[in-house]
Amino acid sequence: MSRAKTTQTPPPRATIRDVASAAKTGKTSVSRYLNGEQHLLSDALKERIERAIALLDYQPSQMARSLKSGQTRLIGLIIADITNPYSVEVMRGVEAACRQQGLTLLVCNTNNELNQEKHYLQLLSSYRVDGIVINAVGMREDAISALQQSPVPMVLIDRKVNNFSCDVIGLNNVDATRTVTQHLLQQGFEAILFLSEPMTINTRLVRLHTFLQEMQHQPHKFAAQGEVELSDSQGLETLLRDFADRYADKRRAVISVNGALTLVIARAMRRIGMVWGKDIGLLGFDDLEWAELAGVGITTLKQPTYDMGYAALEQLVTRIQGSNEPIQEHAFPGELIVRGSTTLA
Amino acid sequence: MSRAKTTQTPPPRATIRDVASAAKTGKTSVSRYLNGEQHLLSDALKERIERAIALLDYQPSQMARSLKSGQTRLIGLIIADITNPYSVEVMRGVEAACRQQGLTLLVCNTNNELNQEKHYLQLLSSYRVDGIVINAVGMREDAISALQQSPVPMVLIDRKVNNFSCDVIGLNNVDATRTVTQHLLQQGFEAILFLSEPMTINTRLVRLHTFLQEMQHQPHKFAAQGEVELSDSQGLETLLRDFADRYADKRRAVISVNGALTLVIARAMRRIGMVWGKDIGLLGFDDLEWAELAGVGITTLKQPTYDMGYAALEQLVTRIQGSNEPIQEHAFPGELIVRGSTTLA
DNA sequence: CTGTTAGCGCCTTCAC
DNA sequence: GTGAAGGCGCTAACAG
C-alpha cells in the first residue's frame, strides 16, 4: 500500500534549500552559483553545489524568480487568427526574436473574437508578462479601454486601433496598393473589383481608399467594390457574376484584400466556372504557398511577414527597456509576385 | 524634472495589500473576496473591496498565486513545425480545450530541431507548467533522457518516441494507409510510389510498412519507395522521372506521406510537366485547403486534427488530476477525400 | 464575520 | 568566502 502512495505522489521538485543542504551549505551560495557570481565561490563549494544540483535534478523556479525580480521574461503574442498563414509567419518572426533575446513567448489566439481578446489581454497582464505584441481584432474602441489602462508595453501588428497610441508594425499599404493597381492597369484591365472582408479593420480601409484614389485618375477605367464575409459563398458568387455582367465588354480583374479571402474567391470562381487568367484577372494581398499551383497561378502581393514579426519584438524590447522615443510606425514594403492570373492571354 | 521621472517609472501594480488598505481591511478578506468565498463577507465589506479593486485596477498576480499553490494552470505545447497546417489545427484544438478548462497555453515551436526541443522542455519545466502536449521532433533517444526524468505529465501527439511510455494521440495509420492503398488499386493504378521525408519519425515508418504490406498481396502490381528532404527539389524530380520511366507502360500513382511533402511534390510535377490526374495519380496524407484548386484537385487523407488536439489536452488533464490508468494510445480514423488526381480519365 | 501569521522559492542586503 | 534574515504577492491555517 505504501507502493500505491509512492506512485500517486510524485516526488516534489527540489528547491534551492534542498540543494543547499545536500551540498552542506546555505541557500545564498547556491543562489550565487546560479546567477553567475561563481567567482565569489571557492572551488570546493562550487564542486559540491554542482553535484547536488545534478543529483537532485534541480531547476530553479521561474515563478519564484519572477515574483522576486518583478520581471517574467515572458512575452505575450495575441493573434487574431492563427489559421491565417500570415499570422503564423508573424509568429515565427516574433518567436525567433524572442529566442534571440532569451524571452519566452506566450501565444494566444483570439479567433477574431473581441471578448477573447479582452480575456487574453487580462490573462497576460495577470501573468505579468513583460510586453505584448498584438494583432488586434478590430479598430473599435471596445478593446481599447482595457488596453489603454495597462502599464504593459505593447506593439501592434498590421492593424491600428483608433485612439490608442502605440507603436505599429505593418505593411506600407498605400505603396502596396498603388503597385497592385498600377500593375493591373498596365496589364490592360479596364474594370477592377476590389473585394474585401467587412471594413472593420484599418488596413482594409486604407487599401480600399488608396485603390479608389488611384482609379480616380484613370479616365476610361472602372472601379467597383464589394464586401463579403468569408463564410458567405453565395453572396460572393453573386458579386462576381454581377461584376462580370456589368462589365461584360471590358477586361475585368478582381483584387482580394487578403489571403484568406483570396482562397474563398478562387473557390467561388471555380464553382461558377470563371477561370482566372482567362475570363478574369485575379490578384491578392498576401502570398500563398499554393499560388503557383492554382490554375495558371495567382498573382500576389507578398508581405515580409517574418521580418515584421521580428521587428515588432525588437521594438517592444526597446520599450521594455524604458525607451521614451515618440511612437513609431514602421511600414514595410510589399513585393508584387506576378503569375498567370494577371497576364491575360 | 519630476515630470520626467514620473513618465519613466510606471506606477507599480497594485498589490493585494494596497487593496486591503484602500478598503480599510486586511489582506485575508480581499483574498477571500477573490476566491469566491464571498458568502463569508459582510455586504458592506464586499462593497468596499469591490470599489477598491476597481479604483486601483487591481489584478491578482498569477505568479504569486502559482508560487503559493504549486499549480500554474499553464500548459505547454511543443510543436515540431508551426508552419505546417497540421500543427496549427492541433494547436487550435488544444487551445479550445484549454480555454474550456480555464488553462493557459504556452506554445513553443521547435522548428524540427532537437536542441530546441530540449531547450523548450526545460524552459516549460522551469515555469512549472502543469502539463505538456508534445509533437516530438523525432523518435531517437536524445530528447528522451530529458523527458523521462520529468515529473510533468505529458501527452504525445502523432509521433511516438522509442522507450518512452506516455499517452499518445494520433491517426490510425494502419487503417488509413490501407484505405489509401486500396483506393489507388481500385482506381486501376498498377505502380505506386510511396514518397516520404526521411524515416526519422515513427508515423512515417508505419505508413510505409503498411503500404508495402498491402502491396505484397497484389500479384501484378508494383510498389516503389523514395525518401527526400523537403528542400531537395532536384532529388525529387529525379525520383519522379525515374519512376515514370521504369513503369512507363503502367498506370502510375504517387503517395505523399504528409501535407508538406505533397506541396513540394506538386511543385516538382509542375516543373517537369507531369500532370496529376492525367499522366499520374497523386494522393497525399493530410488535407490541404487548396487541394481542390490545384489542377483537377488532389486526393487527400484528412486527419481530424482539431479533435486530436482537443483530445490530447483532455487526456493530459486526467493525468494532471492524478489518473493512474495504463498508458492510452488513442488512434483517430482518417477520411479519404477523393478528388481529380486519382481518377484518371 | 474578520484580521494576524506563517510560509511558497528565490534573491539580496547585511553581517560574520 | 560564506550564511542568516527579510520580503516579493498571495493563500490558508489559526485565532479573535
XYZ file of C-alpha atoms (C1' of nucleotides) in Angstrom:
722
model
C 0.000 0.000 0.000
C 2.890 2.293 0.544
C 3.719 1.483 -3.042
C 0.478 2.921 -4.312
C 1.089 6.055 -2.382
C 4.539 6.432 -3.808
C 3.212 6.153 -7.315
C 0.474 8.658 -6.764
C 2.504 11.385 -5.163
C 5.312 12.352 -7.485
C 8.423 13.406 -5.618
C 8.137 17.139 -5.016
C 10.554 19.228 -7.003
C 13.814 20.013 -5.349
C 14.115 23.562 -4.079
C 17.102 25.713 -3.552
C 17.049 24.710 0.087
C 17.307 21.034 -0.767
C 20.296 21.753 -2.914
C 21.845 23.810 -0.178
C 21.526 21.143 2.455
C 22.629 18.414 0.035
C 25.720 20.489 -0.646
C 26.115 21.266 3.019
C 25.918 24.978 2.545
C 23.417 27.819 2.607
C 20.858 28.962 0.062
C 22.815 32.081 -0.626
C 25.769 30.264 -2.090
C 23.551 28.196 -4.308
C 21.818 31.306 -5.498
C 25.148 32.876 -6.248
C 26.208 29.800 -8.117
C 23.111 30.025 -10.276
C 23.451 33.669 -11.017
C 26.869 33.634 -12.498
C 28.621 35.002 -9.482
C 30.711 31.907 -9.358
C 33.920 33.827 -8.979
C 32.882 34.508 -5.414
C 32.802 30.828 -4.519
C 35.594 28.509 -3.554
C 36.258 25.696 -5.964
C 35.363 23.104 -3.389
C 31.977 24.646 -2.769
C 31.260 25.042 -6.449
C 32.073 21.388 -6.855
C 29.641 20.323 -4.146
C 26.856 22.527 -5.380
C 27.270 21.319 -8.900
C 26.986 17.739 -7.759
C 23.960 18.420 -5.592
C 22.164 20.120 -8.466
C 22.833 17.246 -10.791
C 21.849 14.705 -8.182
C 18.523 16.314 -7.383
C 17.852 17.359 -10.960
C 17.239 20.803 -9.609
C 15.756 23.532 -11.740
C 15.185 26.988 -10.306
C 11.569 28.047 -10.355
C 10.932 30.852 -12.761
C 7.790 31.626 -10.871
C 9.629 32.392 -7.688
C 12.305 34.228 -9.574
C 9.800 36.401 -11.338
C 7.986 37.131 -8.155
C 11.184 38.385 -6.661
C 12.543 40.288 -9.603
C 9.340 41.679 -10.970
C 10.364 40.564 -14.425
C 8.963 37.449 -16.000
C 10.893 37.421 -19.259
C 7.596 36.390 -20.754
C 6.182 38.000 -23.866
C 2.567 37.719 -24.905
C 1.567 37.416 -28.534
C -2.077 37.899 -29.319
C -3.084 36.779 -32.749
C -6.434 37.395 -34.324
C -6.496 34.262 -36.436
C -3.864 31.625 -36.132
C -5.420 29.811 -39.087
C -4.067 32.528 -41.305
C -0.614 31.779 -42.728
C 0.115 35.464 -42.393
C -0.212 35.171 -38.640
C 1.883 32.068 -38.480
C 4.750 33.786 -40.213
C 4.474 36.761 -37.917
C 4.567 34.380 -35.019
C 7.671 32.695 -36.321
C 9.374 36.040 -36.601
C 8.395 37.090 -33.117
C 9.458 33.753 -31.749
C 12.851 33.861 -33.393
C 13.448 37.308 -31.978
C 12.330 36.148 -28.553
C 14.724 33.274 -28.597
C 17.488 35.586 -29.581
C 16.671 37.764 -26.602
C 16.176 34.946 -24.165
C 12.480 35.632 -23.840
C 9.662 33.148 -23.797
C 6.577 33.519 -25.918
C 3.030 33.040 -24.717
C 0.814 32.711 -27.763
C -2.888 33.443 -27.642
C -5.391 33.101 -30.439
C -8.426 35.325 -30.261
C -10.176 33.693 -33.159
C -11.238 37.167 -34.235
C -13.483 37.483 -31.226
C -13.416 40.687 -29.252
C -14.162 39.145 -25.908
C -11.438 36.596 -26.384
C -9.083 39.444 -26.993
C -10.127 41.126 -23.817
C -9.851 37.882 -21.933
C -6.326 37.228 -23.103
C -5.208 40.759 -22.516
C -6.235 40.430 -18.920
C -4.725 36.993 -18.652
C -1.364 38.111 -19.936
C -1.474 41.033 -17.620
C -2.182 38.779 -14.660
C 0.833 36.699 -15.572
C 2.822 39.907 -15.548
C 4.283 39.461 -18.996
C 6.971 41.983 -19.764
C 5.334 43.066 -23.010
C 2.677 42.265 -25.577
C 2.662 42.049 -29.355
C -0.872 42.217 -30.599
C -2.634 41.687 -33.855
C -5.885 43.301 -32.819
C -9.291 42.036 -33.778
C -10.705 45.341 -34.831
C -10.283 49.038 -34.541
C -13.306 49.851 -32.488
C -12.932 51.198 -29.030
C -14.168 48.185 -27.143
C -10.860 46.588 -26.553
C -9.032 49.832 -26.114
C -10.346 50.681 -22.719
C -8.709 47.572 -21.421
C -5.590 48.269 -23.425
C -5.112 51.890 -22.596
C -5.051 51.276 -18.872
C -2.368 48.701 -18.945
C 1.143 49.672 -17.937
C 2.483 46.832 -20.092
C 4.443 47.873 -23.173
C 2.716 46.901 -26.419
C 3.297 46.849 -30.118
C 0.572 46.495 -32.700
C 0.988 44.341 -35.753
C -0.714 45.210 -39.006
C -3.880 46.649 -37.568
C -4.107 50.006 -35.904
C -6.584 50.794 -33.189
C -8.346 54.120 -33.026
C -7.471 56.483 -30.224
C -4.808 54.179 -28.989
C -1.326 55.470 -29.419
C 1.143 52.679 -29.650
C 3.969 51.539 -31.897
C 2.741 49.850 -35.044
C 4.481 47.496 -37.415
C 2.791 46.917 -40.713
C 2.829 46.960 -44.452
C 3.167 50.151 -46.410
C -0.396 49.770 -47.560
C -0.506 52.873 -49.676
C 2.511 51.992 -51.753
C 1.489 48.371 -51.996
C -1.985 49.191 -53.163
C -0.646 51.609 -55.744
C 1.716 48.978 -57.050
C -1.044 46.469 -57.300
C -3.460 48.818 -59.006
C -0.908 50.118 -61.455
C 0.075 46.584 -62.348
C -3.475 45.699 -63.282
C -3.901 48.867 -65.302
C -0.674 48.260 -67.142
C -1.817 44.773 -67.965
C -4.744 46.365 -69.695
C -7.529 45.675 -67.263
C -10.354 48.152 -67.593
C -12.730 47.243 -64.810
C -11.429 46.332 -61.385
C -13.399 44.952 -58.484
C -11.913 45.425 -55.034
C -13.198 42.681 -52.771
C -12.818 42.830 -49.023
C -13.954 41.350 -45.803
C -16.031 43.759 -43.712
C -14.390 47.123 -43.229
C -13.834 46.728 -39.530
C -10.115 46.892 -39.843
C -7.943 49.839 -40.532
C -5.721 48.053 -43.021
C -8.617 47.129 -45.235
C -9.873 50.691 -45.261
C -6.540 52.096 -46.293
C -6.206 49.618 -49.107
C -9.665 50.354 -50.381
C -9.245 54.106 -50.232
C -5.912 54.019 -51.947
C -7.351 51.819 -54.655
C -10.259 54.155 -55.283
C -7.963 57.126 -55.298
C -5.668 55.538 -57.849
C -8.599 54.698 -60.062
C -9.921 58.234 -59.991
C -7.101 59.426 -62.173
C -7.998 56.911 -64.835
C -10.372 58.242 -67.457
C -11.856 55.189 -69.083
C -11.391 52.664 -66.332
C -13.989 51.421 -63.871
C -13.642 50.760 -60.173
C -16.048 48.611 -58.208
C -16.030 47.390 -54.655
C -17.631 44.605 -52.695
C -17.719 43.452 -49.129
C -18.209 39.823 -48.114
C -17.960 37.604 -45.103
C -15.608 34.686 -45.668
C -18.432 32.290 -44.990
C -20.879 33.862 -47.419
C -20.072 31.953 -50.572
C -23.486 32.689 -52.043
C -23.023 36.413 -51.756
C -19.590 36.161 -53.228
C -20.766 34.285 -56.284
C -23.428 36.878 -56.853
C -20.928 39.673 -56.529
C -18.636 38.079 -59.066
C -21.411 37.362 -61.536
C -22.826 40.857 -61.294
C -19.432 42.342 -61.882
C -18.858 40.148 -64.909
C -22.252 41.028 -66.314
C -21.986 44.744 -65.797
C -18.587 44.985 -67.445
C -19.131 42.178 -69.916
C -17.342 44.051 -72.699
C -14.370 45.132 -70.586
C -11.250 43.364 -69.492
C -12.025 42.586 -65.840
C -9.947 41.888 -62.760
C -10.500 41.302 -59.069
C -8.320 42.415 -56.172
C -8.615 40.432 -52.970
C -7.825 42.302 -49.780
C -6.096 39.394 -48.056
C -5.002 35.788 -48.339
C -7.943 34.204 -46.591
C -10.316 35.952 -48.956
C -8.273 35.016 -51.998
C -8.802 31.358 -51.198
C -12.530 31.842 -50.919
C -12.680 33.846 -54.124
C -10.706 31.219 -56.010
C -13.120 28.550 -54.829
C -16.110 30.624 -55.830
C -14.679 31.243 -59.268
C -14.119 27.536 -59.652
C -17.709 26.808 -58.771
C -19.175 29.269 -61.235
C -16.723 28.323 -63.927
C -14.952 31.636 -64.071
C -11.337 30.977 -64.981
C -8.670 33.337 -63.677
C -6.053 34.263 -66.208
C -8.590 33.765 -68.965
C -12.063 35.103 -68.166
C -10.859 37.429 -65.474
C -7.768 38.772 -63.718
C -7.103 37.916 -60.090
C -4.688 39.435 -57.633
C -4.492 39.029 -53.896
C -2.731 40.641 -50.964
C -0.577 38.114 -49.049
C 1.447 35.477 -50.812
C 0.143 31.932 -50.716
C 2.256 28.816 -50.783
C -0.041 27.280 -53.354
C -0.358 30.394 -55.503
C 1.638 28.895 -58.361
C -0.314 25.634 -58.324
C -3.783 27.083 -58.702
C -4.530 27.007 -62.407
C -2.198 29.369 -64.219
C -1.040 30.745 -60.885
C -2.315 33.656 -58.856
C -0.534 36.994 -58.700
C 0.054 38.138 -55.140
C 1.435 40.968 -53.119
C 3.801 39.385 -50.681
C 4.425 40.869 -47.264
C 7.678 40.353 -45.368
C 5.699 38.856 -42.525
C 8.510 37.099 -40.778
C 10.583 40.256 -40.699
C 7.629 42.208 -39.462
C 7.201 39.878 -36.521
C 10.881 40.059 -35.773
C 10.893 43.827 -35.942
C 7.813 44.058 -33.755
C 9.517 42.218 -30.979
C 12.635 44.277 -31.252
C 10.620 47.433 -30.992
C 8.821 46.008 -27.997
C 12.095 45.276 -26.273
C 13.262 48.838 -26.594
C 10.040 49.897 -24.893
C 10.506 47.343 -22.165
C 13.933 48.763 -21.594
C 12.294 52.072 -20.961
C 12.652 53.858 -24.277
C 10.635 57.026 -24.385
C 11.076 57.892 -28.017
C 7.942 59.007 -29.792
C 5.534 56.437 -31.179
C 6.940 54.619 -34.191
C 5.058 53.425 -37.221
C 7.224 51.116 -39.184
C 5.829 50.339 -42.630
C 7.456 47.515 -44.587
C 7.407 47.409 -48.368
C 5.466 44.686 -50.133
C 6.594 42.713 -53.151
C 4.492 42.033 -56.188
C 4.776 38.486 -57.457
C 3.326 38.257 -60.921
C 1.782 34.972 -62.006
C -0.610 33.808 -64.674
C -3.777 35.253 -63.206
C -2.965 38.799 -64.249
C -1.418 38.187 -67.638
C -4.393 37.579 -69.888
C -3.522 35.657 -72.962
C 12.288 67.193 -13.885
C 9.950 65.407 -11.585
C 7.824 65.050 -14.654
C 10.419 63.044 -16.497
C 10.752 60.764 -13.575
C 7.037 60.165 -13.427
C 6.967 59.217 -17.055
C 9.833 56.863 -16.783
C 8.688 54.931 -13.756
C 5.304 53.459 -14.478
C 3.130 53.273 -11.389
C 3.847 49.928 -9.749
C 0.995 47.488 -9.971
C -1.380 47.480 -7.062
C -0.967 44.545 -4.722
C -3.431 42.835 -2.504
C -2.129 44.890 0.355
C -2.903 48.141 -1.435
C -6.420 46.961 -1.990
C -6.752 45.933 1.598
C -5.653 49.252 2.953
C -7.734 51.159 0.413
C -10.721 49.147 1.565
C -9.704 49.563 5.178
C -9.457 45.879 5.832
C -6.942 43.028 5.838
C -5.418 41.031 3.008
C -7.317 37.936 4.006
C -10.689 39.417 3.288
C -9.557 40.591 -0.084
C -8.179 37.165 -0.823
C -11.445 35.617 0.196
C -13.305 38.028 -1.988
C -11.206 36.991 -4.934
C -11.569 33.302 -4.341
C -15.292 33.077 -4.408
C -15.741 32.826 -0.700
C -17.828 35.925 -0.795
C -20.568 34.395 1.303
C -18.250 34.807 4.260
C -18.091 38.555 3.892
C -20.474 41.209 5.031
C -22.126 43.183 2.296
C -20.528 46.380 3.469
C -17.039 44.920 3.259
C -17.701 43.361 -0.133
C -18.823 46.743 -1.314
C -15.640 48.457 -0.150
C -13.364 45.808 -1.557
C -15.094 45.899 -4.871
C -14.638 49.620 -5.096
C -11.015 49.467 -4.065
C -10.275 46.869 -6.706
C -11.929 48.908 -9.403
C -10.232 52.065 -8.250
C -6.743 50.599 -8.267
C -7.363 48.463 -11.334
C -6.081 45.599 -9.283
C -5.294 42.235 -10.839
C -4.012 39.402 -8.697
C -0.599 38.180 -9.713
C -0.720 34.689 -11.156
C 2.943 34.364 -10.404
C 2.440 34.780 -6.691
C -0.618 32.598 -6.785
C 1.191 29.828 -8.541
C 4.082 30.032 -6.172
C 1.749 29.530 -3.297
C -0.477 26.866 -4.744
C 2.106 24.892 -6.652
C -0.180 24.927 -9.668
C 0.355 27.295 -12.530
C -2.660 26.406 -14.670
C -0.217 26.691 -17.524
C 0.018 24.074 -20.242
C 2.964 23.777 -22.588
C 2.502 22.841 -26.214
C 5.608 21.906 -28.108
C 5.176 21.805 -31.833
C 7.728 20.494 -34.256
C 6.784 22.770 -37.124
C 4.299 25.551 -36.719
C 4.489 26.186 -40.451
C 2.581 23.008 -41.010
C -1.187 23.491 -41.183
C -1.498 20.161 -39.439
C 0.205 21.617 -36.392
C -1.878 24.737 -36.472
C -5.068 22.747 -36.347
C -3.742 20.650 -33.499
C -2.900 23.839 -31.713
C -6.368 25.207 -32.214
C -7.841 22.061 -30.739
C -5.558 22.126 -27.739
C -6.250 25.777 -27.225
C -10.003 25.372 -27.346
C -9.792 22.602 -24.796
C -7.555 24.736 -22.602
C -9.967 27.583 -22.661
C -12.759 25.265 -21.759
C -10.742 24.087 -18.772
C -9.544 27.511 -17.745
C -5.952 26.732 -18.622
C -3.480 28.910 -20.441
C -1.398 27.681 -23.309
C 2.297 28.280 -23.748
C 3.179 27.476 -27.342
C 6.703 26.590 -28.390
C 7.933 25.860 -31.867
C 10.957 23.627 -32.141
C 11.387 24.119 -35.840
C 12.195 20.426 -36.057
C 15.407 20.941 -34.164
C 16.274 18.562 -31.407
C 18.132 21.043 -29.270
C 15.258 23.472 -29.487
C 13.050 20.740 -28.215
C 15.309 20.091 -25.301
C 15.558 23.786 -24.595
C 11.829 24.267 -24.502
C 11.233 21.186 -22.435
C 13.496 22.585 -19.809
C 12.001 26.011 -20.100
C 8.475 24.757 -19.608
C 9.630 22.733 -16.697
C 11.253 25.755 -15.091
C 8.000 27.636 -15.433
C 6.358 24.732 -13.656
C 3.698 24.140 -16.261
C 1.079 21.682 -15.107
C 1.447 19.516 -18.199
C 2.882 19.286 -21.691
C 1.474 18.269 -25.045
C 4.274 17.486 -27.389
C 4.652 16.831 -31.047
C 8.158 15.435 -30.843
C 10.854 16.098 -33.379
C 11.976 12.533 -33.759
C 11.921 9.171 -32.186
C 15.551 8.881 -31.283
C 16.606 8.733 -27.709
C 18.283 12.100 -27.440
C 15.332 14.016 -26.207
C 14.023 11.196 -24.129
C 16.558 11.374 -21.389
C 15.342 14.847 -20.643
C 11.747 13.766 -20.985
C 11.829 10.636 -18.923
C 13.136 12.416 -15.874
C 10.463 14.992 -15.749
C 7.665 14.629 -13.247
C 5.426 16.695 -15.514
C 2.515 14.873 -17.145
C 2.848 14.630 -20.905
C 0.910 13.518 -23.929
C 2.428 12.865 -27.302
C 0.766 13.945 -30.489
C 1.159 11.993 -33.688
C 4.721 10.867 -33.170
C 5.762 8.202 -30.732
C 9.128 8.188 -29.052
C 11.037 4.972 -28.506
C 11.427 3.700 -24.967
C 9.290 6.455 -23.632
C 5.976 5.305 -22.281
C 3.429 8.041 -22.471
C -0.073 8.569 -23.734
C -0.236 9.078 -27.465
C -2.891 10.657 -29.618
C -2.622 10.051 -33.309
C -4.060 8.819 -36.538
C -4.907 5.187 -37.081
C -2.094 4.951 -39.549
C -2.583 1.330 -40.430
C -6.215 1.697 -41.380
C -5.610 4.981 -43.118
C -2.779 3.610 -45.193
C -4.835 0.579 -46.162
C -7.677 2.815 -47.219
C -5.388 4.909 -49.300
C -3.637 1.996 -50.952
C -6.850 0.149 -51.694
C -8.321 3.263 -53.223
C -5.456 3.566 -55.656
C -5.624 -0.104 -56.564
C -9.334 0.096 -57.146
C -8.808 3.049 -59.413
C -6.665 0.801 -61.521
C -3.217 2.081 -60.655
C -0.592 -0.573 -61.216
C 2.615 1.013 -59.985
C 2.651 3.053 -56.809
C 5.482 5.165 -55.473
C 5.448 5.936 -51.769
C 7.311 9.161 -51.151
C 8.384 10.246 -47.708
C 10.562 12.598 -45.813
C 13.417 10.855 -44.004
C 12.293 7.915 -41.905
C 13.175 9.536 -38.600
C 9.624 9.519 -37.417
C 7.545 6.651 -36.251
C 4.447 7.680 -38.149
C 6.214 7.655 -41.454
C 7.600 4.202 -40.835
C 4.218 2.763 -40.015
C 2.685 4.243 -43.120
C 5.445 2.893 -45.298
C 5.356 -0.578 -43.806
C 1.624 -0.829 -44.073
C 1.787 0.302 -47.665
C 4.389 -2.303 -48.554
C 2.439 -4.970 -46.767
C -0.731 -4.122 -48.613
C 1.080 -4.243 -51.914
C 2.547 -7.663 -51.208
C -0.812 -9.292 -51.645
C -1.148 -7.819 -55.105
C 0.134 -10.081 -57.863
C 0.686 -7.814 -60.828
C 1.163 -4.517 -59.067
C 4.399 -2.716 -58.301
C 5.426 -0.891 -55.169
C 8.264 1.618 -55.066
C 9.511 3.925 -52.359
C 11.543 7.067 -52.152
C 12.899 9.304 -49.443
C 13.514 13.028 -49.911
C 14.262 16.102 -47.912
C 11.699 18.835 -48.437
C 14.412 21.139 -49.682
C 15.853 18.716 -52.219
C 13.787 19.561 -55.260
C 16.429 18.178 -57.604
C 16.363 14.783 -55.987
C 12.610 14.768 -56.042
C 12.421 15.485 -59.747
C 14.839 12.673 -60.427
C 12.833 10.311 -58.300
C 9.652 11.148 -60.142
C 11.242 10.856 -63.574
C 12.863 7.525 -62.780
C 9.613 6.162 -61.527
C 7.791 7.300 -64.640
C 10.439 5.795 -66.877
C 10.631 2.458 -65.142
C 6.890 1.942 -65.196
C 6.271 3.744 -68.456
C 3.696 1.241 -69.585
C 1.798 1.068 -66.311
C -0.782 3.299 -64.732
C 1.269 5.130 -62.098
C 0.480 6.917 -58.855
C 2.346 8.618 -56.054
C 1.502 8.640 -52.362
C 2.872 11.513 -50.316
C 3.450 10.817 -46.657
C 2.319 14.234 -45.435
C 0.972 17.615 -46.407
C 4.247 19.479 -46.501
C 5.660 16.930 -48.905
C 2.558 16.973 -51.070
C 3.117 20.652 -51.748
C 6.681 20.033 -52.759
C 5.745 17.113 -54.960
C 3.043 19.101 -56.696
C 5.527 21.848 -57.444
C 8.054 19.378 -58.775
C 5.473 17.787 -61.033
C 4.561 21.197 -62.331
C 8.162 21.957 -63.149
C 8.755 18.740 -65.057
C 5.422 18.925 -66.779
C 3.938 15.856 -65.178
C 0.202 16.420 -64.810
C -1.609 14.780 -61.927
C -4.926 13.267 -62.836
C -3.652 12.701 -66.341
C -0.056 11.473 -66.530
C -0.004 10.201 -62.993
C -2.107 9.698 -59.869
C -1.400 11.715 -56.742
C -2.598 11.226 -53.206
C -1.385 12.815 -50.001
C -1.800 12.348 -46.291
C -3.250 15.476 -44.627
C -5.944 17.527 -46.248
C -4.934 20.852 -47.786
C -7.098 23.904 -48.034
C -6.063 24.384 -51.640
C -6.376 20.728 -52.630
C -9.412 21.366 -54.838
C -7.807 24.312 -56.581
C -4.650 22.598 -57.753
C -5.359 21.464 -61.284
C -8.051 18.786 -61.238
C -7.765 18.632 -57.447
C -5.630 16.449 -55.220
C -6.989 13.460 -53.355
C -6.109 13.546 -49.680
C -6.434 11.593 -46.489
C -7.802 14.044 -43.996
C -6.987 13.764 -40.319
C -9.310 15.068 -37.624
C -6.511 17.267 -36.378
C -8.554 19.678 -34.366
C -10.234 16.850 -32.499
C -6.910 15.206 -31.917
C -5.550 18.312 -30.269
C -8.654 18.638 -28.176
C -8.487 15.008 -27.102
C -4.810 15.288 -26.292
C -5.460 18.036 -23.827
C -8.321 16.197 -22.227
C -6.147 13.165 -21.755
C -3.451 15.359 -20.280
C -5.881 16.822 -17.800
C -6.850 13.409 -16.496
C -3.174 12.757 -15.880
C -2.752 16.064 -14.154
C -5.613 15.134 -11.924
C -3.636 12.113 -10.943
C -5.115 9.387 -13.095
C -3.061 6.228 -12.946
C -4.791 4.266 -15.650
C -2.483 2.441 -18.032
C -0.968 4.278 -20.938
C -3.503 5.132 -23.620
C -2.974 5.165 -27.340
C -5.866 6.855 -28.976
C -5.944 6.392 -32.735
C -8.346 8.533 -34.712
C -9.743 7.424 -38.058
C -8.791 9.305 -41.206
C -11.108 10.282 -44.017
C -10.371 9.809 -47.674
C -11.333 12.771 -49.791
C -11.320 11.803 -53.422
C -10.536 14.471 -55.992
C -9.402 14.555 -59.573
C -5.831 13.467 -59.037
C -6.741 9.819 -58.517
C -9.495 9.417 -61.079
C -7.654 9.101 -64.346
C -9.752 9.962 -67.311
C -17.521 37.538 10.133
C -12.635 39.400 10.271
C -7.578 40.066 10.940
C -2.879 38.118 12.159
C 0.604 34.994 10.935
C 3.431 31.926 8.549
C 5.325 30.379 4.670
C 5.556 29.095 -1.078
C 11.092 29.509 -3.661
C 14.004 32.770 -4.597
C 17.300 36.901 -4.360
C 19.663 40.405 -1.751
C 21.268 43.311 1.682
C 23.958 42.836 5.605
C 26.862 40.837 8.900
C 30.352 37.256 10.153
C 34.173 33.417 1.209
C 30.045 32.403 3.407
C 25.476 32.339 5.754
C 21.188 34.339 8.194
C 17.312 37.150 7.689
C 13.735 39.660 5.297
C 10.482 40.247 1.722
C 8.324 39.776 -3.411
C 2.316 38.874 -3.589
C -0.505 35.610 -2.290
C -3.239 31.876 0.423
C -4.508 29.201 4.414
C -4.456 27.961 8.981
C -5.454 29.870 13.199
C -7.151 32.952 16.460
C -10.417 36.536 17.876
